[in-house]
Coordinates of C-alpha atoms in Angstrom, one line a residue:
Chain A
M1 CA 39.0 -27.3 -15.8
L2 CA 37.5 -28.3 -19.2
S3 CA 35.6 -31.0 -17.4
L4 CA 33.3 -28.6 -15.9
T5 CA 29.9 -29.5 -17.2
I6 CA 27.5 -27.9 -14.8
H7 CA 25.0 -25.7 -16.3
P8 CA 23.6 -23.4 -13.6
A9 CA 21.2 -21.4 -15.8
P10 CA 18.8 -24.3 -16.5
R11 CA 18.9 -25.1 -12.8
L12 CA 17.9 -21.6 -11.7
A13 CA 15.2 -21.5 -14.3
G14 CA 14.0 -24.8 -12.9
L15 CA 13.8 -23.6 -9.4
F16 CA 11.6 -20.7 -10.5
L17 CA 9.3 -23.0 -12.6
L18 CA 9.1 -25.0 -9.6
V19 CA 7.8 -22.0 -7.5
V20 CA 5.3 -21.2 -10.2
A21 CA 4.1 -24.6 -10.5
V22 CA 3.5 -24.8 -6.7
S23 CA 1.6 -21.5 -6.6
L24 CA -0.4 -23.0 -9.6
A25 CA -1.1 -26.2 -7.8
G26 CA -2.2 -24.4 -4.7
C27 CA -4.9 -22.3 -6.5
R28 CA -6.4 -25.1 -8.3
S29 CA -8.1 -26.3 -5.1
A30 CA -9.5 -22.9 -4.3
T31 CA -11.4 -22.7 -7.5
E32 CA -13.0 -26.0 -7.2
S33 CA -14.5 -25.2 -4.0
G34 CA -16.9 -22.7 -5.6
S35 CA -20.6 -23.2 -5.1
S36 CA -23.4 -23.8 -7.9
D37 CA -23.6 -20.0 -8.4
T38 CA -23.1 -19.4 -12.0
L39 CA -22.3 -15.6 -11.9
S40 CA -18.7 -15.1 -12.8
G41 CA -16.8 -12.1 -13.7
A42 CA -14.8 -9.1 -12.2
V43 CA -15.7 -5.9 -10.5
Q44 CA -12.9 -3.4 -10.2
I45 CA -13.3 -0.9 -7.6
D46 CA -10.9 2.0 -6.5
G47 CA -11.1 5.4 -4.6
S48 CA -11.5 6.9 -1.2
S49 CA -9.7 5.4 1.7
T50 CA -12.7 6.6 3.8
V51 CA -15.3 4.5 1.9
F52 CA -13.1 1.6 1.5
P53 CA -14.1 -0.2 4.8
I54 CA -17.7 -0.2 3.5
T55 CA -16.8 -1.3 -0.1
E56 CA -14.5 -4.0 1.4
A57 CA -17.1 -5.3 3.6
V58 CA -19.6 -5.5 0.8
A59 CA -17.0 -7.1 -1.4
E60 CA -16.4 -9.7 1.2
E61 CA -20.1 -10.4 1.7
F62 CA -20.7 -10.4 -2.0
M63 CA -18.0 -13.0 -2.7
K64 CA -19.4 -15.4 -0.1
V65 CA -22.6 -15.5 -2.0
H66 CA -21.1 -15.3 -5.5
P67 CA -17.7 -17.1 -5.2
R68 CA -16.8 -16.8 -8.9
V69 CA -17.0 -13.0 -9.0
R70 CA -13.7 -11.4 -8.3
V71 CA -14.2 -8.0 -6.7
T72 CA -11.0 -6.0 -6.1
V73 CA -10.8 -2.9 -4.0
G74 CA -7.9 -0.4 -4.1
V75 CA -7.3 2.9 -2.2
S76 CA -6.0 5.6 -4.5
G77 CA -8.0 8.5 -2.8
T78 CA -11.3 10.0 -4.2
G79 CA -9.4 12.0 -6.8
G80 CA -6.9 9.3 -7.9
G81 CA -9.7 6.9 -8.0
F82 CA -11.8 9.2 -10.3
A83 CA -8.8 9.6 -12.6
K84 CA -8.9 5.7 -13.1
F85 CA -12.6 5.6 -13.3
F86 CA -12.7 8.1 -16.2
R87 CA -9.8 6.1 -17.9
G88 CA -12.3 3.2 -17.9
E89 CA -9.9 1.3 -15.6
T90 CA -12.5 0.7 -12.9
D91 CA -16.2 0.0 -12.7
V92 CA -17.0 1.6 -9.3
N93 CA -15.3 4.6 -7.6
D94 CA -15.6 5.2 -3.8
A95 CA -15.9 8.9 -3.1
S96 CA -15.8 10.7 0.2
R97 CA -17.0 13.9 -1.5
T98 CA -19.1 14.7 -4.5
I99 CA -17.5 14.9 -8.0
K100 CA -15.4 18.0 -8.8
D101 CA -15.9 20.2 -11.8
S102 CA -12.7 19.1 -13.3
E103 CA -13.9 15.5 -13.0
I104 CA -17.2 16.3 -14.6
E105 CA -15.2 17.8 -17.6
L106 CA -13.2 14.5 -17.7
A107 CA -16.4 12.5 -17.8
S108 CA -17.8 14.4 -20.7
S109 CA -14.6 14.4 -22.6
T110 CA -14.3 10.6 -22.2
G111 CA -18.1 10.0 -22.6
I112 CA -18.2 7.9 -19.4
D113 CA -21.6 8.3 -17.8
Y114 CA -21.9 7.6 -13.9
I115 CA -24.6 7.1 -11.4
E116 CA -24.1 8.7 -8.1
L117 CA -25.2 6.6 -5.2
P118 CA -24.9 7.8 -1.5
V119 CA -24.3 4.7 0.7
A120 CA -23.7 6.0 4.4
F121 CA -23.0 8.9 6.5
D122 CA -19.6 9.9 8.0
G123 CA -19.3 12.5 10.7
L124 CA -16.1 14.3 11.5
A125 CA -15.2 14.3 15.1
I126 CA -13.4 17.2 16.7
V127 CA -11.2 15.9 19.6
V128 CA -9.1 17.1 22.2
N129 CA -6.9 15.3 24.9
P130 CA -8.9 13.9 27.9
A131 CA -6.9 16.1 30.3
N132 CA -8.6 19.2 28.5
D133 CA -11.0 20.3 30.9
W134 CA -11.9 23.8 29.6
A135 CA -13.3 23.0 26.3
S136 CA -16.5 21.0 25.8
C137 CA -18.0 22.8 22.8
L138 CA -16.6 24.9 19.9
T139 CA -18.7 27.1 17.6
A140 CA -18.0 26.9 13.8
T141 CA -16.6 30.3 13.7
E142 CA -14.1 29.6 16.6
L143 CA -13.0 26.4 14.4
E144 CA -12.6 28.6 11.4
A145 CA -10.6 31.2 13.3
I146 CA -8.4 28.4 14.3
W147 CA -8.0 26.7 11.0
K148 CA -8.3 29.4 8.4
P149 CA -5.1 30.1 6.2
G150 CA -2.8 32.3 7.8
S151 CA -4.4 32.0 11.2
T152 CA -2.1 33.3 14.1
V153 CA -4.1 31.5 16.9
K154 CA -1.4 29.9 18.9
S155 CA -3.0 29.5 22.4
W156 CA -6.3 28.2 23.7
A157 CA -6.8 31.7 25.3
E158 CA -7.0 33.2 21.8
V159 CA -9.8 30.9 20.9
R160 CA -12.1 32.0 23.7
E161 CA -11.9 34.4 26.6
G162 CA -11.6 32.2 29.8
F163 CA -9.6 29.4 28.1
P164 CA -6.1 28.8 29.7
D165 CA -3.2 30.4 28.0
R166 CA -1.6 27.1 26.8
P167 CA -0.2 26.5 23.3
I168 CA -2.8 24.9 21.1
K169 CA -1.4 22.0 18.9
L170 CA -3.2 21.0 15.9
Y171 CA -3.8 17.6 14.2
G172 CA -5.6 17.0 11.0
P173 CA -5.7 14.4 8.1
G174 CA -3.2 14.9 5.3
T175 CA -4.1 17.3 2.4
D176 CA -4.5 14.5 0.0
S177 CA -7.5 13.2 2.0
G178 CA -11.1 13.6 1.1
T179 CA -11.6 14.2 4.9
Y180 CA -9.4 17.3 4.9
D181 CA -11.1 18.7 1.9
Y182 CA -14.4 18.1 3.5
F183 CA -13.5 19.7 6.7
T184 CA -11.9 22.9 5.2
E185 CA -14.8 23.3 2.9
A186 CA -17.5 22.8 5.7
I187 CA -15.6 25.1 8.1
G188 CA -13.8 27.7 6.0
G189 CA -15.9 27.5 2.8
E190 CA -13.1 26.8 0.6
S191 CA -11.9 23.3 -0.2
G192 CA -8.3 22.6 0.7
A193 CA -7.7 26.0 2.3
S194 CA -6.3 25.9 5.9
R195 CA -3.3 27.0 8.0
S196 CA -0.5 24.7 7.1
D197 CA 1.3 24.6 10.4
F198 CA -0.4 21.5 11.9
T199 CA 0.7 18.0 12.4
A200 CA -0.8 16.2 9.3
S201 CA -1.0 12.5 8.6
E202 CA -2.8 10.3 6.1
D203 CA -2.8 7.7 8.9
D204 CA -5.5 8.6 11.4
N205 CA -3.9 6.5 14.0
V206 CA -0.9 8.9 14.0
L207 CA -3.3 11.7 14.8
V208 CA -5.1 9.6 17.5
Q209 CA -1.7 8.8 19.1
G210 CA -0.6 12.5 18.8
I211 CA -3.8 13.9 20.5
A212 CA -3.8 11.2 23.1
G213 CA -0.3 12.2 24.2
D214 CA -0.7 15.9 24.2
A215 CA -2.9 17.6 26.7
A216 CA -3.2 20.8 24.7
A217 CA -4.0 19.2 21.3
L218 CA -7.1 19.8 19.1
G219 CA -7.7 17.7 16.2
F220 CA -10.3 16.3 13.8
F221 CA -10.9 13.0 11.6
G222 CA -13.6 10.7 10.8
Y223 CA -16.0 9.7 13.5
A224 CA -15.1 6.0 13.1
Y225 CA -11.7 6.6 14.5
Y226 CA -12.9 8.4 17.5
D227 CA -15.6 5.6 18.0
N228 CA -12.6 3.2 18.2
N229 CA -10.5 5.2 20.5
R230 CA -13.1 6.5 22.9
D231 CA -11.2 6.0 26.1
R232 CA -8.2 7.8 24.9
L233 CA -10.0 11.0 23.5
K234 CA -12.4 13.6 24.4
L235 CA -15.1 14.5 21.9
L236 CA -16.2 18.1 21.6
A237 CA -19.6 19.2 20.6
V238 CA -19.9 21.5 17.7
D239 CA -22.3 24.7 17.4
G240 CA -23.0 25.0 13.7
E241 CA -24.6 28.2 14.5
S242 CA -28.0 27.3 12.8
G243 CA -29.8 27.9 16.0
Q244 CA -29.5 24.3 17.4
G245 CA -26.7 25.0 19.8
C246 CA -24.0 22.7 20.8
V247 CA -24.6 19.2 19.1
S248 CA -22.5 16.3 20.0
P249 CA -21.9 13.7 17.1
N250 CA -23.6 10.4 17.6
L251 CA -25.3 8.0 15.1
E252 CA -28.6 10.0 15.4
T253 CA -27.2 13.6 15.1
I254 CA -25.1 12.4 12.2
S255 CA -27.8 10.5 10.4
T256 CA -30.5 13.3 10.8
G257 CA -27.9 16.0 9.6
T258 CA -28.4 18.0 12.9
Y259 CA -24.6 17.6 13.7
A260 CA -24.0 20.2 10.9
P261 CA -21.9 21.1 9.3
L262 CA -19.5 18.3 10.1
S263 CA -21.5 15.3 8.8
R264 CA -21.6 14.2 5.3
P265 CA -22.8 11.5 2.9
L266 CA -20.4 9.0 1.5
F267 CA -20.8 8.0 -2.2
V268 CA -19.9 5.3 -4.8
Y269 CA -20.0 6.3 -8.3
V270 CA -21.0 3.4 -10.7
R271 CA -20.3 3.2 -14.5
A272 CA -23.8 3.5 -16.2
D273 CA -22.8 1.9 -19.4
R274 CA -21.5 -1.3 -17.7
L275 CA -24.5 -1.8 -15.8
D276 CA -26.1 -4.1 -18.3
D277 CA -23.4 -6.5 -17.3
P278 CA -25.3 -8.8 -14.8
V279 CA -22.2 -9.1 -12.6
L280 CA -21.9 -5.3 -12.0
S281 CA -25.5 -4.8 -11.7
T282 CA -25.8 -7.8 -9.2
F283 CA -23.0 -6.3 -7.2
V284 CA -24.5 -2.7 -7.2
D285 CA -27.9 -4.1 -6.0
F286 CA -26.3 -6.2 -3.3
Y287 CA -24.3 -3.0 -2.2
I288 CA -27.5 -0.9 -1.9
E289 CA -29.3 -3.8 0.0
N290 CA -26.4 -4.3 2.5
A291 CA -24.8 -0.9 2.7
G292 CA -26.9 0.1 5.8
V293 CA -26.0 -3.0 8.0
L294 CA -22.4 -3.0 6.8
S295 CA -21.6 0.6 7.1
E296 CA -22.7 0.6 10.8
E297 CA -20.6 -2.5 11.3
V298 CA -17.4 -0.7 10.2
G299 CA -18.2 2.4 12.1
Y300 CA -20.3 4.6 10.0
V301 CA -23.8 5.7 10.2
A302 CA -26.4 4.1 7.9
L303 CA -28.8 6.3 5.7
P304 CA -32.5 6.0 6.4
E305 CA -34.3 2.9 4.8
E306 CA -36.3 5.1 2.4
V307 CA -33.0 6.5 0.9
Y308 CA -31.6 3.2 0.1
M309 CA -34.9 2.5 -1.7
A310 CA -34.8 5.7 -3.6
V311 CA -31.1 5.0 -4.4
A312 CA -32.1 1.6 -5.8
D313 CA -34.8 3.3 -7.9
R314 CA -32.1 5.6 -9.2
V315 CA -30.0 2.6 -10.5
S316 CA -32.9 0.8 -11.9
N317 CA -33.9 3.9 -13.9
S318 CA -30.4 4.6 -14.9
V319 CA -30.3 8.3 -13.6
T320 CA -26.9 9.6 -14.3
G321 CA -25.0 12.7 -13.2
T322 CA -24.7 14.2 -9.7
V323 CA -27.5 15.9 -7.6
F324 CA -25.5 16.1 -4.4
K325 CA -23.0 18.4 -5.8
Y326 CA -25.6 21.1 -6.2
A327 CA -27.8 20.2 -3.3
E328 CA -28.8 22.9 -0.8
P329 CA -26.7 22.9 2.4
G330 CA -28.9 21.5 5.3
A331 CA -31.1 19.5 2.9
S332 CA -31.7 15.9 4.0
V333 CA -30.4 13.1 1.6
L334 CA -33.9 11.9 0.9
E335 CA -34.9 15.3 0.0
I336 CA -32.0 15.7 -2.3
L337 CA -32.8 12.3 -4.0
V338 CA -36.5 12.8 -4.2
G339 CA -36.4 16.4 -5.4
D340 CA -34.2 15.4 -8.2
S341 CA -36.8 12.6 -9.4
Q342 CA -39.6 15.1 -9.5
Chain B
M1 CA 66.7 2.5 17.9
A2 CA 66.1 0.9 21.1
D3 CA 66.7 4.2 22.8
L4 CA 64.5 6.2 20.6
S5 CA 61.5 4.1 21.4
K6 CA 62.3 4.3 25.2
D7 CA 62.6 8.1 25.0
I8 CA 59.4 9.0 23.3
G9 CA 57.8 5.7 24.0
G10 CA 56.5 5.9 27.6
S11 CA 53.8 8.6 27.5
V12 CA 53.1 8.5 23.8
S13 CA 52.4 5.0 23.5
A14 CA 50.3 4.9 26.6
M15 CA 48.2 7.8 25.0
R16 CA 48.1 5.8 21.6
R17 CA 47.0 2.7 23.5
R18 CA 44.2 4.8 25.3
V19 CA 43.0 6.2 21.9
G20 CA 42.9 2.8 20.5
D21 CA 41.0 1.3 23.3
A22 CA 38.4 4.3 23.2
L23 CA 37.9 3.9 19.5
A24 CA 37.4 0.0 20.1
V25 CA 34.6 0.9 22.5
L26 CA 33.2 3.3 20.2
F27 CA 33.2 0.9 17.3
L28 CA 31.5 -1.8 19.6
A29 CA 28.9 0.8 20.4
A30 CA 28.3 1.5 16.7
T31 CA 28.0 -2.3 16.1
M32 CA 25.6 -2.8 18.9
T33 CA 23.3 0.3 17.8
G34 CA 22.3 -1.6 14.9
L35 CA 21.9 -4.8 16.6
V36 CA 19.9 -3.4 19.5
V37 CA 17.5 -1.5 17.2
L38 CA 17.1 -4.7 15.0
M39 CA 16.4 -6.9 18.3
V40 CA 14.0 -4.4 19.7
L41 CA 12.2 -4.3 16.4
L42 CA 12.0 -8.0 16.2
V43 CA 11.0 -8.6 19.6
D44 CA 8.4 -6.0 19.5
I45 CA 6.9 -7.5 16.2
V46 CA 6.9 -11.0 17.5
V47 CA 5.3 -9.9 20.9
Q48 CA 2.6 -8.2 18.9
A49 CA 2.1 -11.0 16.4
W50 CA 1.9 -13.5 19.2
G51 CA -1.4 -15.4 19.3
W52 CA -2.4 -14.1 15.8
L53 CA -0.1 -16.4 13.8
S54 CA -2.4 -19.3 13.4
P55 CA -2.8 -21.8 10.6
G56 CA -5.9 -19.9 9.9
F57 CA -4.0 -16.7 9.4
L58 CA -2.2 -18.4 6.6
A59 CA -5.2 -20.1 4.9
N60 CA -7.9 -17.3 5.1
Y61 CA -8.4 -14.3 2.9
P62 CA -8.5 -10.9 4.2
S63 CA -11.6 -10.0 6.1
R64 CA -13.1 -7.0 8.0
F65 CA -13.3 -9.4 11.0
P66 CA -9.8 -9.4 12.5
E67 CA -10.2 -12.9 13.9
Q68 CA -11.2 -14.1 10.5
A69 CA -8.7 -12.2 8.6
G70 CA -5.8 -14.0 6.8
I71 CA -3.1 -13.5 4.4
K72 CA -3.4 -16.2 1.8
S73 CA -4.1 -14.0 -1.2
A74 CA -1.0 -11.9 -0.3
I75 CA 1.4 -14.9 0.0
F76 CA 0.2 -16.3 -3.2
G77 CA 0.5 -12.8 -4.9
S78 CA 3.8 -12.3 -3.5
L79 CA 5.1 -15.7 -4.7
W80 CA 3.6 -15.2 -8.1
M81 CA 5.2 -12.0 -8.5
I82 CA 8.5 -12.8 -7.3
S83 CA 8.6 -15.9 -9.4
L84 CA 7.7 -13.8 -12.5
T85 CA 10.2 -11.2 -11.6
G86 CA 12.8 -13.9 -11.4
L87 CA 11.9 -15.3 -14.8
I88 CA 12.0 -12.0 -16.3
A89 CA 15.0 -10.4 -14.6
I90 CA 17.4 -13.2 -14.2
P91 CA 17.7 -14.1 -18.0
V92 CA 17.9 -10.6 -19.1
G93 CA 20.1 -9.4 -16.3
V94 CA 22.6 -12.3 -16.7
G95 CA 22.5 -11.8 -20.5
A96 CA 23.3 -8.3 -20.4
A97 CA 26.1 -9.0 -18.0
I98 CA 27.7 -11.5 -20.3
Y99 CA 27.4 -9.2 -23.2
L100 CA 29.1 -6.2 -21.2
E101 CA 31.8 -8.5 -19.9
E102 CA 32.6 -10.9 -22.8
Y103 CA 31.3 -9.3 -26.1
A104 CA 31.1 -5.5 -25.8
R105 CA 34.1 -3.7 -27.1
T106 CA 35.6 -1.3 -24.7
G107 CA 34.9 2.4 -25.7
W108 CA 32.7 5.4 -24.8
L109 CA 29.5 3.6 -25.5
L110 CA 30.3 0.8 -23.2
R111 CA 31.2 3.5 -20.4
V112 CA 28.0 5.3 -21.0
I113 CA 26.0 2.1 -20.6
Q114 CA 27.9 1.2 -17.5
V115 CA 27.4 4.6 -15.9
N116 CA 23.8 4.5 -16.7
I117 CA 23.2 1.1 -15.1
A118 CA 25.1 2.2 -12.1
N119 CA 22.8 5.2 -11.8
L120 CA 19.8 3.2 -12.4
A121 CA 20.5 1.2 -9.3
G122 CA 20.0 4.4 -7.2
V123 CA 16.8 5.5 -8.7
P124 CA 14.0 5.7 -6.2
S125 CA 11.7 2.8 -6.5
V126 CA 8.5 4.8 -6.8
L127 CA 9.8 6.2 -10.1
Y128 CA 9.8 2.6 -11.5
G129 CA 6.4 2.4 -10.5
I130 CA 5.4 5.6 -12.5
L131 CA 7.3 4.2 -15.5
G132 CA 5.6 0.9 -15.0
L133 CA 2.1 2.6 -14.8
A134 CA 2.8 4.7 -17.9
L135 CA 4.4 1.9 -20.0
F136 CA 3.1 -1.4 -18.8
V137 CA -0.3 -0.7 -17.4
R138 CA -1.5 2.0 -19.8
F139 CA 0.6 1.9 -23.1
L140 CA 0.8 -1.9 -23.3
L141 CA -2.6 -2.3 -21.9
L142 CA -1.5 -4.8 -19.3
G143 CA -3.9 -3.4 -16.8
R144 CA -3.3 -3.9 -13.1
S145 CA -2.1 -7.4 -13.6
L146 CA 0.5 -9.6 -12.1
I147 CA 2.7 -9.3 -15.3
A148 CA 2.6 -5.6 -15.2
G149 CA 3.7 -5.7 -11.5
A150 CA 6.5 -8.4 -12.3
L151 CA 7.7 -6.3 -15.4
T152 CA 8.0 -3.3 -13.2
M153 CA 9.8 -5.0 -10.4
A154 CA 12.1 -6.7 -12.9
L155 CA 13.3 -3.1 -14.2
L156 CA 13.7 -2.1 -10.7
I157 CA 16.1 -5.0 -9.8
L158 CA 17.8 -5.4 -13.2
P159 CA 20.7 -2.8 -12.4
V160 CA 21.3 -4.9 -9.3
V161 CA 21.3 -8.3 -11.1
I162 CA 23.4 -7.0 -14.0
I163 CA 26.1 -5.4 -11.6
S164 CA 26.5 -8.4 -9.4
A165 CA 26.6 -10.8 -12.4
Q166 CA 29.2 -8.8 -14.1
E167 CA 31.4 -8.7 -10.9
A168 CA 30.9 -12.3 -10.6
I169 CA 31.9 -13.0 -14.2
R170 CA 34.9 -10.7 -13.9
A171 CA 36.2 -12.5 -10.9
V172 CA 36.9 -15.6 -13.1
P173 CA 40.6 -15.6 -13.8
S174 CA 41.2 -14.5 -17.3
G175 CA 43.7 -17.5 -17.7
V176 CA 40.4 -19.7 -17.9
R177 CA 39.0 -17.6 -20.9
E178 CA 42.4 -17.5 -22.6
G179 CA 43.1 -21.1 -22.1
A180 CA 39.8 -22.3 -23.4
L181 CA 39.9 -19.9 -26.3
A182 CA 43.4 -21.0 -27.2
L183 CA 42.2 -24.6 -27.3
G184 CA 39.5 -23.6 -29.9
A185 CA 36.4 -23.0 -27.9
T186 CA 34.1 -20.3 -29.2
R187 CA 33.1 -17.5 -27.0
W188 CA 29.8 -19.0 -26.2
E189 CA 31.4 -22.4 -25.2
V190 CA 33.7 -20.4 -23.0
V191 CA 30.7 -18.5 -21.4
R192 CA 28.6 -21.9 -21.1
D193 CA 31.2 -24.3 -19.9
H194 CA 33.4 -22.0 -17.8
L195 CA 32.3 -18.7 -17.0
L196 CA 28.8 -19.3 -15.8
P197 CA 29.6 -22.3 -13.8
M198 CA 32.4 -20.6 -12.1
S199 CA 30.4 -17.4 -11.4
A200 CA 27.2 -19.0 -10.7
T201 CA 27.5 -18.7 -6.9
G202 CA 28.3 -15.0 -7.1
I203 CA 25.4 -14.4 -9.6
L204 CA 23.1 -16.3 -7.3
T205 CA 24.0 -14.1 -4.4
G206 CA 23.3 -11.0 -6.5
V207 CA 20.0 -12.4 -7.7
I208 CA 18.7 -13.3 -4.2
L209 CA 19.6 -10.1 -2.7
A210 CA 17.7 -8.3 -5.6
L211 CA 14.6 -10.6 -5.3
S212 CA 14.5 -10.0 -1.5
R213 CA 14.3 -6.3 -2.2
A214 CA 11.6 -6.8 -4.6
I215 CA 9.6 -8.9 -2.2
G216 CA 9.6 -6.1 0.3
E217 CA 8.8 -3.3 -2.1
T218 CA 5.5 -1.4 -1.8
A219 CA 5.9 2.0 -3.5
P220 CA 6.1 0.8 -7.2
L221 CA 3.3 -1.6 -6.9
L222 CA 1.0 1.0 -5.1
M223 CA 1.7 3.2 -8.2
I224 CA 0.8 0.6 -10.8
G225 CA -2.3 -0.3 -8.7
A226 CA -1.8 -3.6 -6.9
L227 CA -4.8 -3.6 -4.6
S228 CA -5.8 -3.4 -0.9
F229 CA -8.7 -6.0 -1.0
V230 CA -8.2 -9.0 -3.0
A231 CA -9.7 -12.2 -1.6
F232 CA -8.8 -14.7 -4.3
I233 CA -5.5 -16.2 -5.6
P234 CA -4.3 -15.2 -9.0
E235 CA -4.6 -17.9 -11.6
G236 CA -2.7 -16.4 -14.6
I237 CA -0.4 -13.6 -15.2
M238 CA -3.3 -11.2 -16.2
D239 CA -5.0 -11.5 -12.8
S240 CA -5.2 -8.8 -10.2
F241 CA -3.3 -9.3 -7.1
T242 CA -1.9 -8.1 -3.8
V243 CA 1.2 -8.7 -2.1
L244 CA 2.4 -9.0 1.5
P245 CA 3.7 -5.4 2.2
I246 CA 0.5 -4.0 0.7
Q247 CA -1.6 -6.1 2.9
I248 CA 0.5 -5.2 6.0
F249 CA 0.1 -1.4 5.1
N250 CA -3.5 -1.9 4.7
W251 CA -4.0 -3.5 8.3
A252 CA -1.6 -1.1 9.8
S253 CA -3.7 1.8 8.8
R254 CA -7.0 0.6 10.3
P255 CA -8.4 2.2 13.4
Q256 CA -9.1 -1.1 15.4
P257 CA -6.3 -2.2 17.5
E258 CA -6.7 -5.9 16.5
F259 CA -5.4 -5.0 12.9
K260 CA -2.2 -3.9 14.4
H261 CA -1.5 -7.4 15.6
L262 CA -2.5 -8.7 12.2
A263 CA 0.0 -6.3 10.6
A264 CA 2.7 -7.6 13.0
A265 CA 1.7 -11.2 12.1
G266 CA 2.0 -10.4 8.4
I267 CA 5.5 -8.7 9.0
V268 CA 6.5 -12.1 10.6
V269 CA 5.3 -14.1 7.5
L270 CA 7.1 -11.7 5.3
M271 CA 10.3 -12.1 7.3
V272 CA 10.0 -15.9 7.1
V273 CA 9.3 -16.0 3.5
L274 CA 12.5 -13.8 3.1
L275 CA 14.5 -16.1 5.4
I276 CA 13.3 -19.3 3.5
M277 CA 14.3 -17.6 0.1
N278 CA 17.7 -16.6 1.5
A279 CA 18.1 -20.1 3.2
A280 CA 17.3 -21.8 -0.3
A281 CA 19.9 -19.6 -2.1
I282 CA 22.7 -20.3 0.4
T283 CA 22.0 -24.1 0.3
L284 CA 21.9 -23.9 -3.6
R285 CA 25.1 -22.0 -3.6
N286 CA 26.9 -24.4 -1.2
R287 CA 25.9 -27.3 -3.3
L288 CA 27.2 -25.7 -6.4
D289 CA 30.3 -24.6 -4.8
K290 CA 31.0 -28.2 -3.5
R291 CA 30.2 -29.9 -6.7
R292 CA 32.5 -27.6 -8.6
Q293 CA 35.3 -28.3 -6.0
Q294 CA 34.7 -31.9 -6.4
V295 CA 35.2 -31.8 -10.0

């Protein structure tokens, strides 16, 4: 017994040092493959999961051009992202809605100034099961009656006379998502207020599956998710009651704002005081330059070219604060931006 | 006696045998439930991942193009994080176990500590994430770095490491301790030359189980802010990172069906990493065992 001389602790440590050494060796080769581009640094981004695909695409392309810049993108939701943004933990926040009053207070108390940049359009799609042969268009009032808090609509017959008496099953994004906030505000007038007895999921695929498997279902989510599941869902037109009649969402009606009230701009908020860092300013310029093409590629709708130019001006003039929060409903993005600069 | 068994025997023992047989079938069914579910899960994942598991998948960074997307940054992130977690949790955990078993005097304080450690092992992992966010990320200003993630994970697995190391040390016959002490060895010499070598296999088993848990954990890392899109390999402990489960989660929540296959392929990679870790531990354990028996 006394002749036992094995010391396992150093061996274990050795094993783990080995693992660390292997991973260190692995990454050395990656850094050497960089190009002659000298821009190096980091851009930290967090925020909305709706905007994430656009920002991710921009980050991916940016790092192809500037391989020494490390762009990281997280998905904490618009609100969670703003909390980090105003703690100074991130440089850019993805937002699927405009900044809230409470967040503006946070901004003034922390002294962090932000520049608000619209980057693309998103439309909400109202969808039903393909087996639904009775509904093709709903009015905003009907949608409100279905979704308002305390709504007792249980059957399609209660939505409109002539619809069959089949129980209506509702599907929507979870209450933490910017998409839910946007829908409730656009339809009911109050963000976050809706009936609570619907199938909610933060994962839009769950909603797609649910609606595709339920003939009496009704649901809403981002247009991109409909676009990727066209064959399994039926899209409804929406009558926003602004005199335009039933409008079906597509790239054109969303970008011109005629698909009202269910199309919205998406934003990124950039820290103004860090824009003198060439890394961040190069990234933001790159973002504005490529947002149009890349947002269409990931399923959103590009803003008109003049808007991106107005946005670029906004950055170069360092215009801080929000204009979209106080914009007239129905005003076009360009009007809002240009109106502000005059 | 013979009469007795004959009298009652016939019907009752047939009945008892039947109950026994029925239960055996039930127990088999219970065993199969777990197995069948596991098999269905495995087959489903492998079928989905088929064709997407290519060398490119291992060597590429994540991308919005499914056919170009890879899991390289997540693999390295996971390896970094597990290595750091091990480096932190093993010395601290084993040290604590040695103290509690060999040095600490029995009394109410020790009991309080023990109960707390046992309870900590059952705390939901997301709470460790909140603690990590407040303590490491914000108070210690470590940011959303590898070291913040590894420290959080180390806290998460410490209770398991301590408890399993304690059990392994306790399993060493007390005669070994007493004999060595009687021959004039100091407490540390007893620990170094006898207790640790003899309990190494048990400690290793606990450590590997704990690390296997850590490599699959997502919730605490989401809390401290491990990221969804990271297209570089961390080069130091202060770098941003992503890990396999987060990359899988990210792909699984995409609308395009191709990303479902990528998620499945990511799951296969995660399972293979786990299997390699376990196999390494078992091999190491067997070698330690053999060497000890030879001496």
